[in-house]
Coordinates of C-alpha atoms and ligand atoms in Angstrom, one line a residue:
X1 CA -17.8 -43.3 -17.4
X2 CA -15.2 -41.6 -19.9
X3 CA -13.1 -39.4 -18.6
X4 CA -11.2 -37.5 -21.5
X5 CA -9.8 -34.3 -20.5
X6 CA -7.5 -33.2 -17.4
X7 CA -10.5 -31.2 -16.4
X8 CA -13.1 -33.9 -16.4
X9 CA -10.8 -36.1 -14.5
X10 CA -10.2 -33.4 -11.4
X11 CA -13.6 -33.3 -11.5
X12 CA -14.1 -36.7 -10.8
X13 CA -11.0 -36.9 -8.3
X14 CA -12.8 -33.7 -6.4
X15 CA -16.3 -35.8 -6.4
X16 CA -14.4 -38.0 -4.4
X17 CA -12.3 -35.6 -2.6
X18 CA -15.4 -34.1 -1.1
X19 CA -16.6 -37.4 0.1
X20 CA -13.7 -38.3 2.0
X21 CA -12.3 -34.7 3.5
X22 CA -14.5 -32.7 5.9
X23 CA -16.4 -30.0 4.4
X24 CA -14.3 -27.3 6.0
X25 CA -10.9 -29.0 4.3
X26 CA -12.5 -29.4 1.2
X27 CA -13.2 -25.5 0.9
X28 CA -10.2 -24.2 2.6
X29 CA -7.7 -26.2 0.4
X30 CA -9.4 -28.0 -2.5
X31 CA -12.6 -26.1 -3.7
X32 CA -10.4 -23.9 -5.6
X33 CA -8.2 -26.4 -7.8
X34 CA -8.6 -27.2 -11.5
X35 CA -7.2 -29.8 -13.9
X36 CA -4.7 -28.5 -16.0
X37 CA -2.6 -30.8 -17.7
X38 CA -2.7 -35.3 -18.0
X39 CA 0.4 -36.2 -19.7
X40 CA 1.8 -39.7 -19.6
X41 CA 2.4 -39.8 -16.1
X42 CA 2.1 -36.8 -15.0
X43 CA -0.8 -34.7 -13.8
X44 CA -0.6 -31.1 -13.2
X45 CA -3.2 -29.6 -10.9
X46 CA -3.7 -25.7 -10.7
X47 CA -4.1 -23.8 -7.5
X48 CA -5.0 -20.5 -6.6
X49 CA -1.6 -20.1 -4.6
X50 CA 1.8 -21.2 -3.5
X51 CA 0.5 -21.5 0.0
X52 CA -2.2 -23.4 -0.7
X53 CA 0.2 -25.8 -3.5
X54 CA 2.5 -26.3 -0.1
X55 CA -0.1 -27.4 2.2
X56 CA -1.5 -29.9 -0.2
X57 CA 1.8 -30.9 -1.3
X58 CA 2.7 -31.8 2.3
X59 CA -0.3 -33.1 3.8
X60 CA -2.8 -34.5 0.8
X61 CA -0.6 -35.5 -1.6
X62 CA -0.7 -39.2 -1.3
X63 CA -4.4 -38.7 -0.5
X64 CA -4.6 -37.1 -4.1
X65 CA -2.7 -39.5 -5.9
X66 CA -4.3 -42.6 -4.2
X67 CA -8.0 -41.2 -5.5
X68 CA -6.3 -40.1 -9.1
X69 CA -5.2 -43.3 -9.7
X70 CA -8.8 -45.0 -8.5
X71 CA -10.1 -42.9 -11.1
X72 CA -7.4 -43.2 -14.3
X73 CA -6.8 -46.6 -13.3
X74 CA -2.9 -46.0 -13.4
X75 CA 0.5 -45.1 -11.4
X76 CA 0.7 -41.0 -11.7
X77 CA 2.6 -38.3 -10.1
X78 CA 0.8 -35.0 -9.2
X79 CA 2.2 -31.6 -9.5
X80 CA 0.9 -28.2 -8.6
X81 CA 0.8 -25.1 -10.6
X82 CA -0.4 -21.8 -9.2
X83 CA -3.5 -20.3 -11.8
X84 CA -3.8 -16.7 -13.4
X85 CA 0.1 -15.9 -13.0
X86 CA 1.0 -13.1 -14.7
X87 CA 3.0 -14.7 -17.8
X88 CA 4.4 -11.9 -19.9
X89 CA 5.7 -13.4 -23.3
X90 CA 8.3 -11.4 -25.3
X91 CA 7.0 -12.4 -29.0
X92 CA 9.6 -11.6 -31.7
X93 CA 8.2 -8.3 -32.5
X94 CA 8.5 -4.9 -30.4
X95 CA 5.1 -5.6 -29.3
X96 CA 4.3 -7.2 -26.0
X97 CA 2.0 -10.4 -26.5
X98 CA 0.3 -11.2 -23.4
X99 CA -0.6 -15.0 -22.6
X100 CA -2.2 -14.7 -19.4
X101 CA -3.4 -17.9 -17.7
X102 CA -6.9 -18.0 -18.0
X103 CA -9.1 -20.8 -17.6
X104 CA -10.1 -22.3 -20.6
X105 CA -13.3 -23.0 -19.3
X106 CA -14.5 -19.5 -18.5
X107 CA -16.0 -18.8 -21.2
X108 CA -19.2 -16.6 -22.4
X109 CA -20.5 -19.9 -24.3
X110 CA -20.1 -21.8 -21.2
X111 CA -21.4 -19.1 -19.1
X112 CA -25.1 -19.6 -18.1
X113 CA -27.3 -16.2 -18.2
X114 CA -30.2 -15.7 -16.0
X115 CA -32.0 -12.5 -13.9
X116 CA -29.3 -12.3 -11.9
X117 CA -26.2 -12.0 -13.7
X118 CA -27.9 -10.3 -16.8
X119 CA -26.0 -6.8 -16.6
X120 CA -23.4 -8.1 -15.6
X121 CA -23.0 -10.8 -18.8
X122 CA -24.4 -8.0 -21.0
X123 CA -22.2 -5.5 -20.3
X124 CA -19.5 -8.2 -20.1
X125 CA -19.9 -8.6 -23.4
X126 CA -19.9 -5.4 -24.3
X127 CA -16.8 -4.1 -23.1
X128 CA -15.1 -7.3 -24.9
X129 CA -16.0 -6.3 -28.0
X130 CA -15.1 -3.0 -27.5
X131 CA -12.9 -2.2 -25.2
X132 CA -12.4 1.2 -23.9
X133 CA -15.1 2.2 -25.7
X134 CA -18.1 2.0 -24.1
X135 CA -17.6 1.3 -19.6
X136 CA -14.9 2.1 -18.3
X137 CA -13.6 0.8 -16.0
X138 CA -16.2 -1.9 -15.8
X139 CA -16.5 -3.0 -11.9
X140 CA -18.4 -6.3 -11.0
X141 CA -19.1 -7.3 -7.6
X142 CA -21.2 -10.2 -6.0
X143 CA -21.1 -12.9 -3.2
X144 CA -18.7 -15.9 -3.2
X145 CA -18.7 -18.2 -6.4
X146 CA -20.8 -16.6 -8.1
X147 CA -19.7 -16.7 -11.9
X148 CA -17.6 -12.8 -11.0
X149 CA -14.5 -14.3 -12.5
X150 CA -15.8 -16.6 -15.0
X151 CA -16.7 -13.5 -16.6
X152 CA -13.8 -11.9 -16.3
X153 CA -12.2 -14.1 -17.8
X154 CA -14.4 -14.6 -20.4
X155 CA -13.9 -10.9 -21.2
X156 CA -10.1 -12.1 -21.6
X157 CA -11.1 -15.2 -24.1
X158 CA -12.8 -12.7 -26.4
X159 CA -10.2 -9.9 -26.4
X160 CA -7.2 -12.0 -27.0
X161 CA -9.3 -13.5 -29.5
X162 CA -9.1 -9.9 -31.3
X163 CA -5.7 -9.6 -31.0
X164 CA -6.4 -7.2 -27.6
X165 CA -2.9 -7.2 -25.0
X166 CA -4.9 -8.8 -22.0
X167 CA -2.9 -8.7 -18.5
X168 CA -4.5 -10.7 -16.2
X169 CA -3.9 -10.5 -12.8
X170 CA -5.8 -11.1 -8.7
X171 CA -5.6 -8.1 -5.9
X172 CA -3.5 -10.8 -4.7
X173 CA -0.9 -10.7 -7.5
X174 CA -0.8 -7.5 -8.3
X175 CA -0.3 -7.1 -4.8
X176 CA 2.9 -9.5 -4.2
X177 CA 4.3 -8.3 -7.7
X178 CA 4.3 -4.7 -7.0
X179 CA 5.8 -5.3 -3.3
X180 CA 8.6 -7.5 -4.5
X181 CA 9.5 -4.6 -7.3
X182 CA 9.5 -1.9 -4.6
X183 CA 11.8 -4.5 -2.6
X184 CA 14.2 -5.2 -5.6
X185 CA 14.0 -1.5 -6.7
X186 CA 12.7 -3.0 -10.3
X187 CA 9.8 0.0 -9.9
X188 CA 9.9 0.9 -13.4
X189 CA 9.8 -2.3 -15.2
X190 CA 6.4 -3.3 -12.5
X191 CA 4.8 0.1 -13.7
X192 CA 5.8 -0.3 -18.0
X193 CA 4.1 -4.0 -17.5
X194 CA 0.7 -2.9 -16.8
X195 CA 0.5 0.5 -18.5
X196 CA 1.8 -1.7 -21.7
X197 CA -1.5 -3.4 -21.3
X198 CA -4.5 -2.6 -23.5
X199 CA -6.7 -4.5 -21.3
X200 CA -6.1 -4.8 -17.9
X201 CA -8.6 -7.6 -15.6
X202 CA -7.9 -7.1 -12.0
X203 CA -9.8 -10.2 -10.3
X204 CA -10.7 -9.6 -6.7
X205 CA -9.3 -6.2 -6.0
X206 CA -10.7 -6.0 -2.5
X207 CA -8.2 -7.2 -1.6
X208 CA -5.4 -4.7 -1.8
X209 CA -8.1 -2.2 0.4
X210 CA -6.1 -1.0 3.2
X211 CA -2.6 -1.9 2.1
X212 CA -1.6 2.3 1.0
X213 CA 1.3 1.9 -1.2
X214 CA 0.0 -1.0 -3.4
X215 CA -3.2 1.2 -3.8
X216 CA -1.7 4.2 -4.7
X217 CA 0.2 2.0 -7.5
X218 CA -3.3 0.8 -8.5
X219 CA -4.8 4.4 -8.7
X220 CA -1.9 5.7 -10.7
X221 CA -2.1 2.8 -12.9
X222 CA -5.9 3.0 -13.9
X223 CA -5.2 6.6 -14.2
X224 CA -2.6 6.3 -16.7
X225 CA -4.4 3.4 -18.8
X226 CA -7.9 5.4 -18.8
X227 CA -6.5 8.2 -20.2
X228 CA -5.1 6.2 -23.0
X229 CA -8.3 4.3 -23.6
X230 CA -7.3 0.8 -22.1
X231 CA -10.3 -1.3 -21.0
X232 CA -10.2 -1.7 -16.8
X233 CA -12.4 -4.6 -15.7
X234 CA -12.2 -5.6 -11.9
X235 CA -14.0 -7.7 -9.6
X236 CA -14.8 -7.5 -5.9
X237 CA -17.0 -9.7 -3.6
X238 CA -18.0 -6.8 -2.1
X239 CA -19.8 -3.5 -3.2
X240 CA -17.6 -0.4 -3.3
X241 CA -19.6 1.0 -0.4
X242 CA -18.7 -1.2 1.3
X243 CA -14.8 -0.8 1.3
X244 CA -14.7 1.0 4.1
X245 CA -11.0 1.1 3.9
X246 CA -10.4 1.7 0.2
X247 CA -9.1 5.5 -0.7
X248 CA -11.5 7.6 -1.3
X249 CA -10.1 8.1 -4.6
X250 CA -9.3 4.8 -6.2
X251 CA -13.3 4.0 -4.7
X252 CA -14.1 7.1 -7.1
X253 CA -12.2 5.7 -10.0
X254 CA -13.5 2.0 -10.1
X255 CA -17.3 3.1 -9.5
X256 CA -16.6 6.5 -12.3
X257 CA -17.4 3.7 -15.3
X258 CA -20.2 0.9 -14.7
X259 CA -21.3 -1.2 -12.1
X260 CA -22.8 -4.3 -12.4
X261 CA -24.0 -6.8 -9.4
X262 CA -24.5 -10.2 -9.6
X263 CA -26.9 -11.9 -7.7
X264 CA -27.7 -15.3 -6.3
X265 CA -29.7 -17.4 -8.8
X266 CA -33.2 -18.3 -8.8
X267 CA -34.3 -21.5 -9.1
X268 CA -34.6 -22.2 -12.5
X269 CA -31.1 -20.8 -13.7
X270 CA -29.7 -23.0 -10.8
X271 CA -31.2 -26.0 -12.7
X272 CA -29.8 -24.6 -16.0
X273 CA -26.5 -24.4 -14.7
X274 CA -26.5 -28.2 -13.6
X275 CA -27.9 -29.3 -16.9
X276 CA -25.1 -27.6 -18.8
X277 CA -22.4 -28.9 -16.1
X278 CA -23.7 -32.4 -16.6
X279 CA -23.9 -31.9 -20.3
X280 CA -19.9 -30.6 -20.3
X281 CA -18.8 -33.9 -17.9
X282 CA -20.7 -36.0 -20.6
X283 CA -23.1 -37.3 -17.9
X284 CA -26.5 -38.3 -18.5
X285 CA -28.5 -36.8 -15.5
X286 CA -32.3 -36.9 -15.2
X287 CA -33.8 -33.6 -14.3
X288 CA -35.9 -34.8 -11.5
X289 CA -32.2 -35.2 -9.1
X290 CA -31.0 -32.0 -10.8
X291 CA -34.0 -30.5 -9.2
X292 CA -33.3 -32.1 -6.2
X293 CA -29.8 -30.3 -6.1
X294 CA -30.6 -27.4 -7.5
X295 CA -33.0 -27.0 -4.3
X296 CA -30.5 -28.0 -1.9
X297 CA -27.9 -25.5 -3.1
X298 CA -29.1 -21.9 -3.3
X299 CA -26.2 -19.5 -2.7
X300 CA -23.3 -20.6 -4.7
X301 CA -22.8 -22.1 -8.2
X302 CA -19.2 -23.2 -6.9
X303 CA -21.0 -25.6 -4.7
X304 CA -23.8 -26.1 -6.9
X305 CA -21.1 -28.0 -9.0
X306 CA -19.4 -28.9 -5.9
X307 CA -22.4 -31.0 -5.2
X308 CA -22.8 -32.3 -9.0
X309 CA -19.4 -33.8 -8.7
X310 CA -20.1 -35.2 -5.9
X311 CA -23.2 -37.2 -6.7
X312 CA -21.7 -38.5 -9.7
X313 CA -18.8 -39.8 -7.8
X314 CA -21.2 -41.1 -5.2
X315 CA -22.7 -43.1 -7.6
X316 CA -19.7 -44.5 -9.0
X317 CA -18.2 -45.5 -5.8
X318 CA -21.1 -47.7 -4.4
X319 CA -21.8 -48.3 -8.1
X320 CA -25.9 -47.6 -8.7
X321 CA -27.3 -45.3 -11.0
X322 CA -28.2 -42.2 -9.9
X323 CA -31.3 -41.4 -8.5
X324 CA -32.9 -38.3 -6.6
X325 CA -32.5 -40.6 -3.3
X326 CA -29.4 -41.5 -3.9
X327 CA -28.3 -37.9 -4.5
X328 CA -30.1 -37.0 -1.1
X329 CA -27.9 -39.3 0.2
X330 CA -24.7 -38.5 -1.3
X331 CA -25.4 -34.4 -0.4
X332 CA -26.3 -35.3 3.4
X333 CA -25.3 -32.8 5.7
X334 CA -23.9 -30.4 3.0
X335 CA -27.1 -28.7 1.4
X336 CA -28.1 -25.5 3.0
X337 CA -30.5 -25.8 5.4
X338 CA -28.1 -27.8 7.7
X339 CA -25.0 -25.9 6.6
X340 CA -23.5 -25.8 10.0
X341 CA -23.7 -29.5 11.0
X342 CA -19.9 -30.0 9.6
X343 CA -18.2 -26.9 10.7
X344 CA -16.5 -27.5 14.2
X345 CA -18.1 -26.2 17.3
X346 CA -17.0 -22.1 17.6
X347 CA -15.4 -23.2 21.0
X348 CA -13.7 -25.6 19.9
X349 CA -11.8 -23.3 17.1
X350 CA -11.2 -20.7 19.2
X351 CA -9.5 -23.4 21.6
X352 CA -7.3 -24.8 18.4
X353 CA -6.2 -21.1 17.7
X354 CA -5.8 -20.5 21.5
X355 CA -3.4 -23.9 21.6
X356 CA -1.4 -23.1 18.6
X357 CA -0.9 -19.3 19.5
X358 CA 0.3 -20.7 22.9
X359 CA -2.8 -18.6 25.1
X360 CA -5.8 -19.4 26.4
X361 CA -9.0 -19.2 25.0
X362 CA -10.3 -16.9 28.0
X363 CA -7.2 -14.2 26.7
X364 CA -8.4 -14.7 23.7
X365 CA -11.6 -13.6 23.7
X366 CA -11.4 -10.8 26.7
X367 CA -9.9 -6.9 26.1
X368 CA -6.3 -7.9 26.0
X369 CA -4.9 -5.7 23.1
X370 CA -1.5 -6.4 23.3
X371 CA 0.4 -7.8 19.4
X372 CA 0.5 -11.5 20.1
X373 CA -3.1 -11.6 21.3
X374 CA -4.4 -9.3 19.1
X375 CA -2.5 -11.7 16.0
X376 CA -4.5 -14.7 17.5
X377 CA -7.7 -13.0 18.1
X378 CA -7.7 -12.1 14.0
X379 CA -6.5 -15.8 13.1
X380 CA -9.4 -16.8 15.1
X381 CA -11.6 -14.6 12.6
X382 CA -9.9 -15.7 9.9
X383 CA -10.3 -19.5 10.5
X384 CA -14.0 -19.0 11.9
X385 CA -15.0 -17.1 8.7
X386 CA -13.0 -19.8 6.0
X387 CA -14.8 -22.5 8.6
X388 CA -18.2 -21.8 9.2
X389 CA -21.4 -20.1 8.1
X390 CA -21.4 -17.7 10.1
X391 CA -22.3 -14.1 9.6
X392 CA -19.5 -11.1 10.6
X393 CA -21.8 -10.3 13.6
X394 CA -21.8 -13.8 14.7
X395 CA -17.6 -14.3 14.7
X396 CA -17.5 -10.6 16.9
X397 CA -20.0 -11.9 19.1
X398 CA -18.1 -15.2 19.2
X399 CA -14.7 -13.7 20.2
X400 CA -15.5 -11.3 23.0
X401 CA -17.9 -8.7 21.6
X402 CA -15.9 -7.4 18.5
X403 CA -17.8 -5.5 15.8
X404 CA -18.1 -6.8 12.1
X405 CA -16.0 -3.9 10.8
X406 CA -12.9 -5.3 13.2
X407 CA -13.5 -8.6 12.4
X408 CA -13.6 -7.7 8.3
X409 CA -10.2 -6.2 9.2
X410 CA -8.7 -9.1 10.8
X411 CA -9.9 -11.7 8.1
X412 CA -8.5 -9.3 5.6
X413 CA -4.9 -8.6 7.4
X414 CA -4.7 -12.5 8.1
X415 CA -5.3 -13.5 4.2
X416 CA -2.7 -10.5 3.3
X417 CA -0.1 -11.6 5.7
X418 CA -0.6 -15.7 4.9
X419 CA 0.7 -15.1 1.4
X420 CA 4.1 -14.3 3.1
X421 CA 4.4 -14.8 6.7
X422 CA 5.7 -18.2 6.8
X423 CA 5.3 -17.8 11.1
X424 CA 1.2 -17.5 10.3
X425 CA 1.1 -20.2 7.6
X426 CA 2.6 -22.4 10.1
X427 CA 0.1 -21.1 12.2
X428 CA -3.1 -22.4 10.2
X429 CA -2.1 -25.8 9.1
X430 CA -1.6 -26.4 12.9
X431 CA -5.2 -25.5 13.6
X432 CA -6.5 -27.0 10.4
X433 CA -4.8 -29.9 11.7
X434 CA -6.3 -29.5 15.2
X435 CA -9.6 -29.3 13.9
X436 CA -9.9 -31.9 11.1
X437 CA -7.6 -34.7 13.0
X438 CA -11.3 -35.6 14.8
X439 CA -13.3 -34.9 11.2
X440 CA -11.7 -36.4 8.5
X441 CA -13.4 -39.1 8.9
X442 CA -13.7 -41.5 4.6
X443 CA -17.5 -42.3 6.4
X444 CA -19.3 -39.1 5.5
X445 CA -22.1 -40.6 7.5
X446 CA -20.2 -40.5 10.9
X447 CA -18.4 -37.8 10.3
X448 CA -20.9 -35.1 11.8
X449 CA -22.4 -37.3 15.1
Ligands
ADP1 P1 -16.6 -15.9 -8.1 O1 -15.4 -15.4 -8.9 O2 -17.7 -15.0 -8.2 O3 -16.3 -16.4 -6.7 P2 -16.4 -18.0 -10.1 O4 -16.4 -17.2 -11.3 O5 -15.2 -18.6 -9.7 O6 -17.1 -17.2 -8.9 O7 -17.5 -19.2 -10.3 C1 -17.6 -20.4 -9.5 C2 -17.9 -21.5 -10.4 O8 -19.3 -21.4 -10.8 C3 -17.1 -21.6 -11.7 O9 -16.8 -23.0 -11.9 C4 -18.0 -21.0 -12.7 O10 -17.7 -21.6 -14.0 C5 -19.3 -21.4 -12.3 N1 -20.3 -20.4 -12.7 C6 -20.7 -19.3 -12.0 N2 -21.7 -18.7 -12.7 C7 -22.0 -19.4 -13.7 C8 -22.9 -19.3 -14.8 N3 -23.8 -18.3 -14.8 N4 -23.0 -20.3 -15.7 C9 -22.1 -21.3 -15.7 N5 -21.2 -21.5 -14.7 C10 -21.1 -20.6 -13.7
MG2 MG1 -13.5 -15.2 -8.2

């Protein structure tokens, strides 16, 4: 197999990534990464952000480089680069040209319609050929990996395309830029960055709910850039309802344009998806084990191609052609009707998170309110969420009786407070460590007895 292009050869390095991490590792610190840039010897891989560039950095990194240089067939040093950042470039004129970092990948060409993203794509569409014209703001929402910010950024292709100012930006970022502004007092030149924009994309904005200040920024922001006509597109994996934390008036704002849903695929748009992903890696497939996956893998097209990736590098490890057994072999364990088989045993997490917080799992899941145990109780939802299947109601019911609402909380508060609390980041790579020591096991076969 040829591999020509950065992004074919993470592909392939991911294929084989997934075969030799647990499934839980994989998600929490690779699922996420792209191929940016093969240069010599030099490879730069993009990540969604810094913490997740130091934890592979620290503890994968030879890992990495030993299954790059299987693939390339030569000596290469990795380096990380966090995605999307919001890269402002002065061009020589008065006028602010914006180069965000989108994927070059997310595309509308690339992007695969079907029933359930249909709106959404249409409307997608729409408002990139006119922006601020026809919805606005556009808001989309659906479950995990489920095309939300391909779109999005599609939207972006087309409107720089048009010579359109397109800021870019995740809850996340918008987030950390506007705290570190109030912080170094820089306020004004935070706020004349986005209202300069004539388009802004705000990827994942659930997740500044709950966090006042940076809120109030947004609301003021989209306030200012609607009334001049600027396009607003944002994304959320969750409906507006069911913010139960987001101001009642930013919640008016974002839902005051269009909404669009996406929903998980049928069957048939699944199989499209995997013919067009094999068709883009240059592999020659046949459709009956693209059926076969497309079966296995029902509620997300992350790891529908997840699972592509990694029957192709299957294949070329034990070196056979593929076949619909072999791909049943090389998906064992991770298609979805045994989706729990390779996430760790609920006790046993809560007894990692116990361990690391320095209490005991009994603490942990009784009444005891008090900071430190309350801190560990949310890490516990955190990790359990990132971890396993399992639904809110389940990771309550799990850690003493705690509702879904609290436990929606604590996830969120954790993945806020990771992105700066070096104390918590410490935190979870001592439990992912805890947990994976006993399931990173190259034999993907054994790893689940
Ligand atoms: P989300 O932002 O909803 O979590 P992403 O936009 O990151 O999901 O999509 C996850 C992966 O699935 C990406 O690689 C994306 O290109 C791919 N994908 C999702 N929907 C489609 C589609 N309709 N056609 C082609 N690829 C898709
Ligand atoms: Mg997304």
């Amino acid at each position: 197999m040829e591999y020509n292009t950065a992004r074919q050869i993470w592909d392939a390095v991911l294929g084989d990534l997934q075969i030799q991490v647990s499934k839980s590792n994989y998600r929490t610190w690779l699922e996420k990464t792209t191929g940016l840039e093969y240069q010599e010897n030099q490879f730069v891989i993009g990540v969604p952000n810094t913490f997740v560039a130091e934890y592979l950095d620290k503890n994968q990194r030879s890992l990495i480089e030993k299954t790059l240089i299987g693939i390339i067939h030569r000596n290469i040093q990795i380096s990380f680069q966090v995605n999307g950042g919001l890269n402002l470039l002065k061009s020589g004129t008065e006028h602010l040209a914006v180069m965000p970092a989108l994927n070059a990948n997310y595309t509308f060409e690339s992007f695969v319609v079907g029933n359930n993203n249909q709106l959404a794509y249409a409307a997608s569409v729409e408002v990139a050929e006119h922006p601020g014209q026809s919805y606005n703001p556009f808001f989309i929402y659906g479950g995990h990996g489920l095309g939300k910010t391909h779109l999005l950024q599609a939207i972006g292709h087309q409107a720089i395309a048009r010579h359109v100012n397109v800021l870019y930006a995740s809850g996340e970022q918008y987030t950390n830029e506007f705290v570190t502004a109030l912080r170094e007092r820089r306020t004004d030149e935070f706020r004349n960055k986005y209202r300069n924009a004539e388009m802004l994309l705000i990827d994942d904005v659930d997740f500044i709910t709950g966090k006042e200040q940076t809120e109030e920024s947004l609301f003021h922001t989209l306030n200012e850039l609607q009334n001049a006509s600027r396009q607003i597109v944002a994304t959320s994996d969750h409906n507006l309802q069911q913010m139960p934390h987001l101001s009642e008036r930013l919640r008016s704002r974002l839902e005051g344009g269009l909404v669009a849903d996406i929903q998980t695929p049928e069957f048939d748009t699944r199989l499209a998806i995997l013919k067009a992903k094999a068709k883009q890696k240059g592999v020659d497939i046949n459709s009956d084990t693209l059926e076969l996956i497309a079966q296995n893998i029902r509620q997300n097209i992350r790891e529908l191609e997840g699972s592509l990736n990694r029957v192709i590098a299957y294949a070329r490890l034990i070196r056979d052609t593929i076949t619909p057994e072999l791909a049943a072999r090389a998906l064992e364990n991770i298609g979805s009707q045994t989706p729990r088989l390779a996430a760790p045993a609920p006790q046993l997490l809560v007894a990692a998170v116990a361990e690391s917080f320095g209490i005991s799992p009994v603490v942990l899941r009784s009444e005891k309110r008090d900071k430190e145990t309350a801190l560990a109780r949310q890490m516990a939802m955190y990790v359990m969420k990132q971890e396993t299947n399992f639904s809110l109601a389940q990771i309550g019911k799990e850690l003493g009786g705690r509702n879904p609402a609290t436990v929606t909380h604590g996830c969120r508060k954790i993945a806020g407070d990771l992105t700066s609390n070096t104390f918590l980041q410490n935190r979870l790579t001592d439990i992912q460590e805890k947990l994976h020591q006993n399931t990173s096991n190259p034999n993907p076969e054994a790893r689940n007895k």
